[in-house]
mmCIF file of C-alpha atoms in Angstrom:
data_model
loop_
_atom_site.group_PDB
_atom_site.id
_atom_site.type_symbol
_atom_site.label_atom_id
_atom_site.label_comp_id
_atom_site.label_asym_id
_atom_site.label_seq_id
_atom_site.Cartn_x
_atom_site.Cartn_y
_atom_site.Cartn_z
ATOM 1 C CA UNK D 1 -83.697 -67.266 -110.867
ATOM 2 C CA UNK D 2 -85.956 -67.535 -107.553
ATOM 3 C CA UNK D 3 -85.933 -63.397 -108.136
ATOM 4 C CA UNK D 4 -86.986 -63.780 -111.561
ATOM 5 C CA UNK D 5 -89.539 -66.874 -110.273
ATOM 6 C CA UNK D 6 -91.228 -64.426 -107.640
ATOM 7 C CA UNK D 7 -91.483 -61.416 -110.310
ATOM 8 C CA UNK D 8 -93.573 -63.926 -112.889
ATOM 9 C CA UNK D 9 -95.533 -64.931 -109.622
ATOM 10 C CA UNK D 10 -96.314 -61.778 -108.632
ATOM 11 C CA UNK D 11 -97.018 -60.875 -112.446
ATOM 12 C CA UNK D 12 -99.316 -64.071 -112.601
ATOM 13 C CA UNK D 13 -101.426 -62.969 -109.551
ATOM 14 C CA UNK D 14 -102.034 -59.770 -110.101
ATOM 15 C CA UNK D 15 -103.343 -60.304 -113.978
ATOM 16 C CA UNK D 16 -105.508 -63.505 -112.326
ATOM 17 C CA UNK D 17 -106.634 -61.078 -109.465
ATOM 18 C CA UNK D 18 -107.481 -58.356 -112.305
ATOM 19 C CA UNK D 19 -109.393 -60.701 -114.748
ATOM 20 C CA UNK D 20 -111.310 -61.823 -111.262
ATOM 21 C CA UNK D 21 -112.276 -58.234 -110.457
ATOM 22 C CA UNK D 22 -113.296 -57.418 -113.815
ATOM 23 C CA UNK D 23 -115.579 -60.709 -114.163
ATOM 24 C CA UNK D 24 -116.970 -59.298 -110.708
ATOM 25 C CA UNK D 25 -117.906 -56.268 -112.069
ATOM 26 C CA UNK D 26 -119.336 -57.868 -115.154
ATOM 27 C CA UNK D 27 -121.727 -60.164 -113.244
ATOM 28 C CA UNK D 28 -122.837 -57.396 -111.136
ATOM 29 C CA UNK D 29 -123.632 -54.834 -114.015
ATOM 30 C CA UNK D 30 -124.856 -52.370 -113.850
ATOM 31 C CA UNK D 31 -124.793 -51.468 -110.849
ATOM 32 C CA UNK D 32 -124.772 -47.639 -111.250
ATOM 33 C CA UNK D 33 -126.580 -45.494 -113.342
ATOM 34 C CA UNK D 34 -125.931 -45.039 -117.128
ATOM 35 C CA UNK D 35 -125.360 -42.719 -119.397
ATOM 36 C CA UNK D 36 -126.971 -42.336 -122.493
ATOM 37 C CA UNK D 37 -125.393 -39.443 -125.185
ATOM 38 C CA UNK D 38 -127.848 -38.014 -127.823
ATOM 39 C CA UNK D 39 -125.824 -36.203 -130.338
ATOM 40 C CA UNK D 40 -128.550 -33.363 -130.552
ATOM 41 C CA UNK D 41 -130.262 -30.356 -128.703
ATOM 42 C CA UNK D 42 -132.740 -30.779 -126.321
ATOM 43 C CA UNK D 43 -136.633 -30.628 -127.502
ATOM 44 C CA UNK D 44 -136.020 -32.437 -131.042
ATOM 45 C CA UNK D 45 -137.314 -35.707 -132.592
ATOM 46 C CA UNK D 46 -134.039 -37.710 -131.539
ATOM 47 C CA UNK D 47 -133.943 -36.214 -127.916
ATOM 48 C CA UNK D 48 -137.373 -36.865 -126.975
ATOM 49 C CA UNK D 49 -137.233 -40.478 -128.345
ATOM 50 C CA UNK D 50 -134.383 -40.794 -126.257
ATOM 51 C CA UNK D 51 -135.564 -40.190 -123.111
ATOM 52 C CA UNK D 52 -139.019 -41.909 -123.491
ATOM 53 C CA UNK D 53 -136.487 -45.215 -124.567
ATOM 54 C CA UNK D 54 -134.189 -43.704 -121.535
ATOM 55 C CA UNK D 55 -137.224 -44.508 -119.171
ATOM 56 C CA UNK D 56 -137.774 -47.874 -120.625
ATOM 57 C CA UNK D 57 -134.551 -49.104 -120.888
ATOM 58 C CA UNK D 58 -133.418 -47.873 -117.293
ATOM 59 C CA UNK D 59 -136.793 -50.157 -116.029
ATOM 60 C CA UNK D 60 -135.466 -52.898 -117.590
ATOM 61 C CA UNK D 61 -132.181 -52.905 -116.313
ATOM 62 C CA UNK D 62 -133.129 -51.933 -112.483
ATOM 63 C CA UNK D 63 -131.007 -48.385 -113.011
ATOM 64 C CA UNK D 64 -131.319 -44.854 -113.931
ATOM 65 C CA UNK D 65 -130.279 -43.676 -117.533
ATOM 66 C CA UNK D 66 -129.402 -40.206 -117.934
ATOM 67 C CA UNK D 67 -129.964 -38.676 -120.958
ATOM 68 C CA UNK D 68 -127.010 -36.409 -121.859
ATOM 69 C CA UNK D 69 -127.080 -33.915 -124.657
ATOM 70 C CA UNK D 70 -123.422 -33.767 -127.204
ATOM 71 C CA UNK D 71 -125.145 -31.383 -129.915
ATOM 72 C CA UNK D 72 -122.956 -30.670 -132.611
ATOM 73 C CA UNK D 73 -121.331 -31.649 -135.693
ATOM 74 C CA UNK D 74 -124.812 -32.742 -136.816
ATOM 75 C CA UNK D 75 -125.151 -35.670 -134.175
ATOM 76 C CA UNK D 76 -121.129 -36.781 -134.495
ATOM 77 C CA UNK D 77 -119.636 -35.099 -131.024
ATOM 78 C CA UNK D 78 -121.815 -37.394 -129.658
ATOM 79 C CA UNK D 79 -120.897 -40.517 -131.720
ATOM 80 C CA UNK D 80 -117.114 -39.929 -131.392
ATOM 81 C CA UNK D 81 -117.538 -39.236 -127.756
ATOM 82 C CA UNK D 82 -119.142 -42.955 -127.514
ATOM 83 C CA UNK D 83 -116.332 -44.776 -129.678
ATOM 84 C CA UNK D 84 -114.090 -43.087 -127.352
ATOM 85 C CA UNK D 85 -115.344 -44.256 -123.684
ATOM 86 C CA UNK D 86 -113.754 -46.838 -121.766
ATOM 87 C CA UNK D 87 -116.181 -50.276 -122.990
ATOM 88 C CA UNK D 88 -117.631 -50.976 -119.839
ATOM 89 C CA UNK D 89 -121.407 -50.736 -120.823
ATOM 90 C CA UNK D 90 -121.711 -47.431 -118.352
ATOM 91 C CA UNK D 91 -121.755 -44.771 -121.124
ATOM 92 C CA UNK D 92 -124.066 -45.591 -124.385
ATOM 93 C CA UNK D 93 -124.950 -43.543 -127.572
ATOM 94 C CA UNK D 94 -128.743 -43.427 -128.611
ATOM 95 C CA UNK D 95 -127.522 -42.648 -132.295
ATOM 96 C CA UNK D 96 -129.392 -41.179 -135.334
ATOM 97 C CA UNK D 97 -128.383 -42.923 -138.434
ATOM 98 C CA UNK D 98 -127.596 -40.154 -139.992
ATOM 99 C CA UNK D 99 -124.696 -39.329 -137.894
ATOM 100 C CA UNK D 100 -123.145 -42.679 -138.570
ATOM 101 C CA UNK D 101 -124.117 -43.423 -142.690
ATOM 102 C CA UNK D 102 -124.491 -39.434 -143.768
ATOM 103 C CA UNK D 103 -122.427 -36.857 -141.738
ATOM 104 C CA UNK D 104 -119.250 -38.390 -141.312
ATOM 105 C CA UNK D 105 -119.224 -38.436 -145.871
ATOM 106 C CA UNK D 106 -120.517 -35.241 -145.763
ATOM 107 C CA UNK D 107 -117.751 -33.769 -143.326
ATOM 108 C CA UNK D 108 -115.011 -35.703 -144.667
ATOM 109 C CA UNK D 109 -114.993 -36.935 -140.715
ATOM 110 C CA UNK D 110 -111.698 -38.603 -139.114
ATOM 111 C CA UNK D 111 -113.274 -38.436 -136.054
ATOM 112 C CA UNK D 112 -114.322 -41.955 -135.898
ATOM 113 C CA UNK D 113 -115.273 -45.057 -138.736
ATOM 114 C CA UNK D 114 -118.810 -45.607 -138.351
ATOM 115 C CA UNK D 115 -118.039 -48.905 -139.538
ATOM 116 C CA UNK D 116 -115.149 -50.790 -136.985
ATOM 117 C CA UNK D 117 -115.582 -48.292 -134.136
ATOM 118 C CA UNK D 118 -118.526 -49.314 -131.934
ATOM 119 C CA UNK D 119 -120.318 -51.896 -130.771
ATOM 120 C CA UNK D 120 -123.897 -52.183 -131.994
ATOM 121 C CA UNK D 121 -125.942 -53.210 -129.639
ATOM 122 C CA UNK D 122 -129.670 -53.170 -131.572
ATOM 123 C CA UNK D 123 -132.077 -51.012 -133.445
ATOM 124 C CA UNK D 124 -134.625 -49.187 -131.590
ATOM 125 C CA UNK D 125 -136.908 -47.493 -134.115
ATOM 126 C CA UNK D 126 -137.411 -46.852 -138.090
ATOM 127 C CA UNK D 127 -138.476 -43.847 -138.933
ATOM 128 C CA UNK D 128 -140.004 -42.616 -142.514
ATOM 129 C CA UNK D 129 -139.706 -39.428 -144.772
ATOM 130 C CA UNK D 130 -142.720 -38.270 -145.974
ATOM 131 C CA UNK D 131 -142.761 -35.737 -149.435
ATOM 132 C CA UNK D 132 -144.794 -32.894 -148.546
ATOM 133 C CA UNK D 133 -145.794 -30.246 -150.773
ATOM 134 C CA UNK D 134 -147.736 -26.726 -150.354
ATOM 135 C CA UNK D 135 -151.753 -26.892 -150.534
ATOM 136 C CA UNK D 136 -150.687 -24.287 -153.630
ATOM 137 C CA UNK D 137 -149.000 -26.383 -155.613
ATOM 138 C CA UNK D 138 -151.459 -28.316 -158.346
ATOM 139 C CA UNK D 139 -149.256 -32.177 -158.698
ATOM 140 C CA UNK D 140 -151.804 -35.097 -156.949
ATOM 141 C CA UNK D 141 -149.191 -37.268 -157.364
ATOM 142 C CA UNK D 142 -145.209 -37.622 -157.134
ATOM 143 C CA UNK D 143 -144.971 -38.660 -160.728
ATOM 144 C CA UNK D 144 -147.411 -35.493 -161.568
ATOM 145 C CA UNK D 145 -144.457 -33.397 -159.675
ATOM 146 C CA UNK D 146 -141.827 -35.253 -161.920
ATOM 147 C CA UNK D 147 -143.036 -34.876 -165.051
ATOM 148 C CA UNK D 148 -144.028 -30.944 -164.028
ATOM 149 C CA UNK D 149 -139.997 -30.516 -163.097
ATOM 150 C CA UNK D 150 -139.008 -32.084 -166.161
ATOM 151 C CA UNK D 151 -141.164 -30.155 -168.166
ATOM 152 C CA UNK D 152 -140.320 -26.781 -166.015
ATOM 153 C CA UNK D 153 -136.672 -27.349 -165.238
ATOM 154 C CA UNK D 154 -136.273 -23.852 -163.230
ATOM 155 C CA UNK D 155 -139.549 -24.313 -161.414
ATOM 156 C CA UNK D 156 -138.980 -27.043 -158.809
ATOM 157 C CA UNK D 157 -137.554 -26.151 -155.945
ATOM 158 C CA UNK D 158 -136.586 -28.150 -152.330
ATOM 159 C CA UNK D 159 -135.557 -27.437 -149.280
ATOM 160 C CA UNK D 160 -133.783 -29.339 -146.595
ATOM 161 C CA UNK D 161 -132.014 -28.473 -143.086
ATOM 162 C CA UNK D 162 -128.866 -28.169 -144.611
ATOM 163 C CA UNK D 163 -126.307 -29.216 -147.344
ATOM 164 C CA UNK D 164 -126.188 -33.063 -146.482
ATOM 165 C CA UNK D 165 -129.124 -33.200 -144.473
ATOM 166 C CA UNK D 166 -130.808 -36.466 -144.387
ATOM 167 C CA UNK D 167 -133.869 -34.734 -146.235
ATOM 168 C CA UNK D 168 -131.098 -33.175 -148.453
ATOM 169 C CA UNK D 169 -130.080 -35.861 -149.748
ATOM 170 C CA UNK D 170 -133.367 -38.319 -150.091
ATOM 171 C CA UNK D 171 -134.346 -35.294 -152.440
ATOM 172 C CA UNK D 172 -130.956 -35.996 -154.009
ATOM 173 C CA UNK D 173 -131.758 -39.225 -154.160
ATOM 174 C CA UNK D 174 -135.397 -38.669 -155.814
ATOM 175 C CA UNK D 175 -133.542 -36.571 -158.338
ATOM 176 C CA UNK D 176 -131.338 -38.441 -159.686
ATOM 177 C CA UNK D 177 -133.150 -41.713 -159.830
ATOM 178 C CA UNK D 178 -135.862 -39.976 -161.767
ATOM 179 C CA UNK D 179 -133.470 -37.593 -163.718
ATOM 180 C CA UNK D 180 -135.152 -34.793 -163.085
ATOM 181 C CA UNK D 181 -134.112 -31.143 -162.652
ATOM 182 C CA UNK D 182 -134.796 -29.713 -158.893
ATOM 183 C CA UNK D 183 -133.132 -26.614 -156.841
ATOM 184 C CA UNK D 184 -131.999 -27.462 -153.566
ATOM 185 C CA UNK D 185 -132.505 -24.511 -151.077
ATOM 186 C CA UNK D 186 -130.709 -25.167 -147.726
ATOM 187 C CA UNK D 187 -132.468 -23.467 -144.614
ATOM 188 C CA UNK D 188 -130.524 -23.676 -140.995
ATOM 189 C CA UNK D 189 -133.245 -26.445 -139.757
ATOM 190 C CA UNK D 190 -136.210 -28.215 -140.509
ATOM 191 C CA UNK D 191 -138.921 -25.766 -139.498
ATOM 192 C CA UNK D 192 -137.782 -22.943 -141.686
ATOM 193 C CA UNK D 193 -138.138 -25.016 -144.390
ATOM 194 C CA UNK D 194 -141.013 -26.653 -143.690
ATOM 195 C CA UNK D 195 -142.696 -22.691 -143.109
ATOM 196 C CA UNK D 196 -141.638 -22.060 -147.472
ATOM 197 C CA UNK D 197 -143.061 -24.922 -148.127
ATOM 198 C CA UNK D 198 -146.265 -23.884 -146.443
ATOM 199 C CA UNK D 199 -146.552 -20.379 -147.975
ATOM 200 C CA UNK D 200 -145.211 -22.072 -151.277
ATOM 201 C CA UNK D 201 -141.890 -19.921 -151.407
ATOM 202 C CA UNK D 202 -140.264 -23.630 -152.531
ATOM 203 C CA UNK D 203 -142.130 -26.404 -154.229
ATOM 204 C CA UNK D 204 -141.768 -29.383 -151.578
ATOM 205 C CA UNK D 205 -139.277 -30.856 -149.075
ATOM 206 C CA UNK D 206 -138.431 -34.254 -147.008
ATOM 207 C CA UNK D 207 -139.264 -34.077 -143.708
ATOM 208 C CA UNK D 208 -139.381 -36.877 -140.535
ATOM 209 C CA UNK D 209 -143.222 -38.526 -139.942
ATOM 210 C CA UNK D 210 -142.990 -37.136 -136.532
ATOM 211 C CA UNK D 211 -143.022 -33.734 -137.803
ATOM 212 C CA UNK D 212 -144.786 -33.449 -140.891
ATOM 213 C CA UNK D 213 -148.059 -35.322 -139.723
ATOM 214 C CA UNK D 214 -149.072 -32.084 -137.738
ATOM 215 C CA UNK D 215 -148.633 -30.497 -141.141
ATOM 216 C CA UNK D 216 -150.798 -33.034 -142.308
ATOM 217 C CA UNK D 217 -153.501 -33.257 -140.513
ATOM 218 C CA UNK D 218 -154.356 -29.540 -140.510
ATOM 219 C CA UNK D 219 -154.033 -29.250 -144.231
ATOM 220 C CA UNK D 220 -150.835 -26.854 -143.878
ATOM 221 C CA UNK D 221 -148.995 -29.604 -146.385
ATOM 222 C CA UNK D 222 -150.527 -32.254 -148.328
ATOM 223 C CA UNK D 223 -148.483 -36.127 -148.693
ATOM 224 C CA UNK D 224 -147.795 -37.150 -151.504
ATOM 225 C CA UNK D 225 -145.547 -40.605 -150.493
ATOM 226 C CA UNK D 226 -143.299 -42.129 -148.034
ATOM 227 C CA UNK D 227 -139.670 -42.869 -148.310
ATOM 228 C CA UNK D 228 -140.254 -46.645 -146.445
ATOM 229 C CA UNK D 229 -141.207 -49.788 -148.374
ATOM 230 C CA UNK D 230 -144.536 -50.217 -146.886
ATOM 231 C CA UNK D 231 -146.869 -47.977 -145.791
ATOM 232 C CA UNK D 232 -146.871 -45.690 -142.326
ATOM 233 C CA UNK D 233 -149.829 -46.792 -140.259
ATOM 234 C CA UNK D 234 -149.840 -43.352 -139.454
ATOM 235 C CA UNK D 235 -150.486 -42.279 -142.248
ATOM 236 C CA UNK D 236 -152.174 -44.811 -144.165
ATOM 237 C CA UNK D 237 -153.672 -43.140 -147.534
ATOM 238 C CA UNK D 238 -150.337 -41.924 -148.387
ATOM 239 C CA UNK D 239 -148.448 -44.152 -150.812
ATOM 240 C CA UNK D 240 -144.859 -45.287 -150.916
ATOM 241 C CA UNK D 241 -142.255 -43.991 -153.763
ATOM 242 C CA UNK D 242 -142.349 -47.192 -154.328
ATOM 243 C CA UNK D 243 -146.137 -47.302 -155.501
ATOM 244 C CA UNK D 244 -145.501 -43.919 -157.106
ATOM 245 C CA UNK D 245 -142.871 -45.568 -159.384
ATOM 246 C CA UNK D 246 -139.666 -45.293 -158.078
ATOM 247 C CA UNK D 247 -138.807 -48.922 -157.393
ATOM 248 C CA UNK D 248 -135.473 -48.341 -155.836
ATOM 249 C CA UNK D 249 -136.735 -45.596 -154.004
ATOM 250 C CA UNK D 250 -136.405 -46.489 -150.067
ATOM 251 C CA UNK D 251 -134.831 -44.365 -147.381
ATOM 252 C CA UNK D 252 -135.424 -45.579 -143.761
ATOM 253 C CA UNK D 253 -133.784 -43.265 -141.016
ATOM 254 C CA UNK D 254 -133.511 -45.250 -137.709
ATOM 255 C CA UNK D 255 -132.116 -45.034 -134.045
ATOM 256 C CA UNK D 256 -130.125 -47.349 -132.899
ATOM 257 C CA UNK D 257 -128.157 -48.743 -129.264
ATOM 258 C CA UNK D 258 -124.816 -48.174 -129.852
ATOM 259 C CA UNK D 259 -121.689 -48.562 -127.420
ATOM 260 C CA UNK D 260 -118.031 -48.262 -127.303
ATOM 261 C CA UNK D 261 -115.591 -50.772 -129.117
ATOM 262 C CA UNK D 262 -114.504 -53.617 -127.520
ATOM 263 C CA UNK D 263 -117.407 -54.089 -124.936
ATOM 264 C CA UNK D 264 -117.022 -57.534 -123.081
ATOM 265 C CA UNK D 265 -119.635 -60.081 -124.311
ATOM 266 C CA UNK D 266 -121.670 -60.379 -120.667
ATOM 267 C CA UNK D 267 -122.489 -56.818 -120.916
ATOM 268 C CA UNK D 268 -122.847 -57.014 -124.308
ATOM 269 C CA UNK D 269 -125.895 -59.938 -123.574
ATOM 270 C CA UNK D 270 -127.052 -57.671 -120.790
ATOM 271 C CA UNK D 271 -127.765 -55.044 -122.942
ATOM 272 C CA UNK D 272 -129.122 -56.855 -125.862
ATOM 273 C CA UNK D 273 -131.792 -58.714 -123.543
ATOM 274 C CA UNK D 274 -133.207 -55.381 -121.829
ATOM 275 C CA UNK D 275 -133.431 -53.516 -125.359
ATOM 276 C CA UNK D 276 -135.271 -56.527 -126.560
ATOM 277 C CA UNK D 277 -137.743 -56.121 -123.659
ATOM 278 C CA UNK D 278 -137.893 -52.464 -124.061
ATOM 279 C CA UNK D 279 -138.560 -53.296 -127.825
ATOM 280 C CA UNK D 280 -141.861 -55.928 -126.736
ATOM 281 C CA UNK D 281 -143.384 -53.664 -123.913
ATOM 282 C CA UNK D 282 -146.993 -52.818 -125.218
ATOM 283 C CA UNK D 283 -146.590 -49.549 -123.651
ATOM 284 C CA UNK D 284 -143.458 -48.406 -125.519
ATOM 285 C CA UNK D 285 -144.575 -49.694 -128.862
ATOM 286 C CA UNK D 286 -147.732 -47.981 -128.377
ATOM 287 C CA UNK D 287 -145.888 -44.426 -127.872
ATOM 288 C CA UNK D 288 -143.692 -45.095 -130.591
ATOM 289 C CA UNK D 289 -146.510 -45.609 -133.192
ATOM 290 C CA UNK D 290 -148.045 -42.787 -132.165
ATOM 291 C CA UNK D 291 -144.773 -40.376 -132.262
ATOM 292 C CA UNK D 292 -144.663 -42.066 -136.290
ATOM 293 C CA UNK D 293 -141.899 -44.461 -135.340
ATOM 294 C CA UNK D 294 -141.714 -48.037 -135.833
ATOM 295 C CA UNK D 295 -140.413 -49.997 -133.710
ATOM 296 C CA UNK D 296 -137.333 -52.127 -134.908
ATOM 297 C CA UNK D 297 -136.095 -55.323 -133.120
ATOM 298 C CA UNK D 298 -132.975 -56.092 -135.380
ATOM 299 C CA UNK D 299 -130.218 -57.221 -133.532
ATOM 300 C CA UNK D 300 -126.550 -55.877 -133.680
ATOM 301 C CA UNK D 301 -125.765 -57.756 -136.507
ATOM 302 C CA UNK D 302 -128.780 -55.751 -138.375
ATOM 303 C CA UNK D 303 -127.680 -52.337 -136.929
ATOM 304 C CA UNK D 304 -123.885 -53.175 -138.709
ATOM 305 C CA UNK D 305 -125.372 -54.364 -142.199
ATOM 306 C CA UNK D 306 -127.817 -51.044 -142.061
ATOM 307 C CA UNK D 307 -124.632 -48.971 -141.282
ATOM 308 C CA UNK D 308 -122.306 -50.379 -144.001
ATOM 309 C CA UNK D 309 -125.464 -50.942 -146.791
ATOM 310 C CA UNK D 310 -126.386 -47.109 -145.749
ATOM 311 C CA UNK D 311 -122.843 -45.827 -146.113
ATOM 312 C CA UNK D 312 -122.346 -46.794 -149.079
ATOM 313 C CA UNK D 313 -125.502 -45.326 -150.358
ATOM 314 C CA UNK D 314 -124.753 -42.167 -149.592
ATOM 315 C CA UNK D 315 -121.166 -41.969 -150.525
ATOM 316 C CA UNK D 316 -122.681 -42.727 -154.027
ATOM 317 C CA UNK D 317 -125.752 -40.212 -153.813
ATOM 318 C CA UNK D 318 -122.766 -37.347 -152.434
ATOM 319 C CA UNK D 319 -120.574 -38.117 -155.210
ATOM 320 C CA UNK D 320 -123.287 -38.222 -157.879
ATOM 321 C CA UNK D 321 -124.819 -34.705 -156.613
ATOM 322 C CA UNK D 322 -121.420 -33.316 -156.578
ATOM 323 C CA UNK D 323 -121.884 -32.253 -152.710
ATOM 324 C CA UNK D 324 -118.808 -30.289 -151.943
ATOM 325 C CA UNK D 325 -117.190 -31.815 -148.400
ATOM 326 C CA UNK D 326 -114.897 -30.050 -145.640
#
């Protein structure tokens, strides 16, 4: 019995002496330099974003955050690699939504559940779609492009980066809310894409504000609406699909905080407060306007609704479009 006595003693200590050290380490955090995984290659949208927010984020919390690039699976090495780490607020994903509410469908993914496996932390940035067409083609408008697909039903053609692409699928989306017959072309990437459109090899495509208002600007690509419920301030003339009559028509892409499951609430609250300062620094709002972002203060609550509302979406959209999975 005293054996037994001295075994739950020693038991008792070392589990009071373990919940001490981790509360330590929690107060203290961080008190090292982070990691932050971007699930794409250096030089795109979602990598520079990252490290401008990187800079910001690492200010806020008195440490360096390195930016580390996961490319692959179209942004899910890096998600899985973040559901995976050890929840002590040291590793972090900067994900794209599409990684978490399109590619995991599109794969058939059993890498991870976008939905139970992470903790959100907050949203960081919406980002818009714009429609662009070549200066060749005639329609003003995106109901003049419906009605000229409906009447020509082998003469509209779009491309995307891929087969289940975000830009994929918001033309998917377009189609099949408006019932009307379009070609999907799939290029490896944006930019090829975007160069057919240009020449006016394929009728139009979807591409990220970011990137198309170059296009824009130097009359490579005319706008003929955004995929976002209000306006871009960027681009201010160009109406929604709302306006242009698609009333259900709204596809927001976003970047959002994201860390492992089971992260203890102090850290948790750390993290929350210094992306909520990030979020009201003039400075960073000011780049992220002018990169065609907008800057998104919803909570982790808000990043879990957009995930689940988002998934959803899609898995209808994929199923409708009959996109083949792995």
């Amino acid at each position: 019995m005293q054996i037994r006595s001295l075994l739950r003693g020693c038991a008792l200590a070392t589990a009071l002496c373990a919940t001490a050290t981790a509360a330590q380490a929690e107060s203290r955090y961080p008190d090292r330099p982070l990691r932050l995984l971007v699930g794409y290659a250096p030089g795109g949208p979602v990598d520079t974003t990252a490290r401008v927010f990187a800079k910001y984020l690492g200010d806020k919390l008195g440490q360096t955050v390195v930016v580390e690039n996961r490319a692959g699976a179209s942004g899910m090495i890096a998600s899985d690699a973040t559901a995976k780490a050890a929840p002590d607020g040291y590793l972090l994903g900067f994900a794209a939504s599409p990684s978490l509410t399109i590619s995991p469908l599109v794969q058939n993914s059993k890498l991870f559940d976008p939905r139970k496996d992470f903790t959100p932390i907050g949203m960081v940035v919406d980002y818009t779609n714009v429609l662009l067409i070549g200066p060749q083609i005639p329609a003003k408008s995106v109901g003049e492009l419906l009605d000229y697909a409906k009447a020509h039903p082998d003469a509209v053609s779009f491309g995307s980066a891929g087969v289940g692409a975000s830009n994929h699928l918001s033309a998917e989306l377009l189609k099949l809310q408006a019932q009307a017959p379009m070609l999907h072309v799939p290029y490896r990437g944006n930019s090829p894409a975007m160069m057919d459109v240009v020449s006016g090899k394929i009728t139009f495509m979807f591409d990220i504000t970011s990137t198309a208002i170059p296009f824009i600007k130097s009359g490579k690509a005319r706008a003929l609406a955004v995929t976002s419920r209000t306006r871009n301030p960027e681009l201010p003339d160009v109406p929604t699909m709302i306006e242009a009559g698609l009333k259900d028509y709204e596809v927001v892409g976003w970047y959002a905080l994201m860390a492992p499951p089971g992260l203890p609430a102090p850290i948790k609250a750390r993290l929350a407060k210094a992306l909520a300062d990030v979020s009201q620094d003039p400075a960073f709002r000011k780049a992220m306007v002018e990169g065609g972002y907008t800057v998104d203060d919803g909570d982790g609550k808000a990043v879990q609704a957009r995930i689940e509302r988002e998934y959803a979406l899609w898995a209808d959209v994929i199923k409708s479009a009959n996109i083949q999975t792995n």
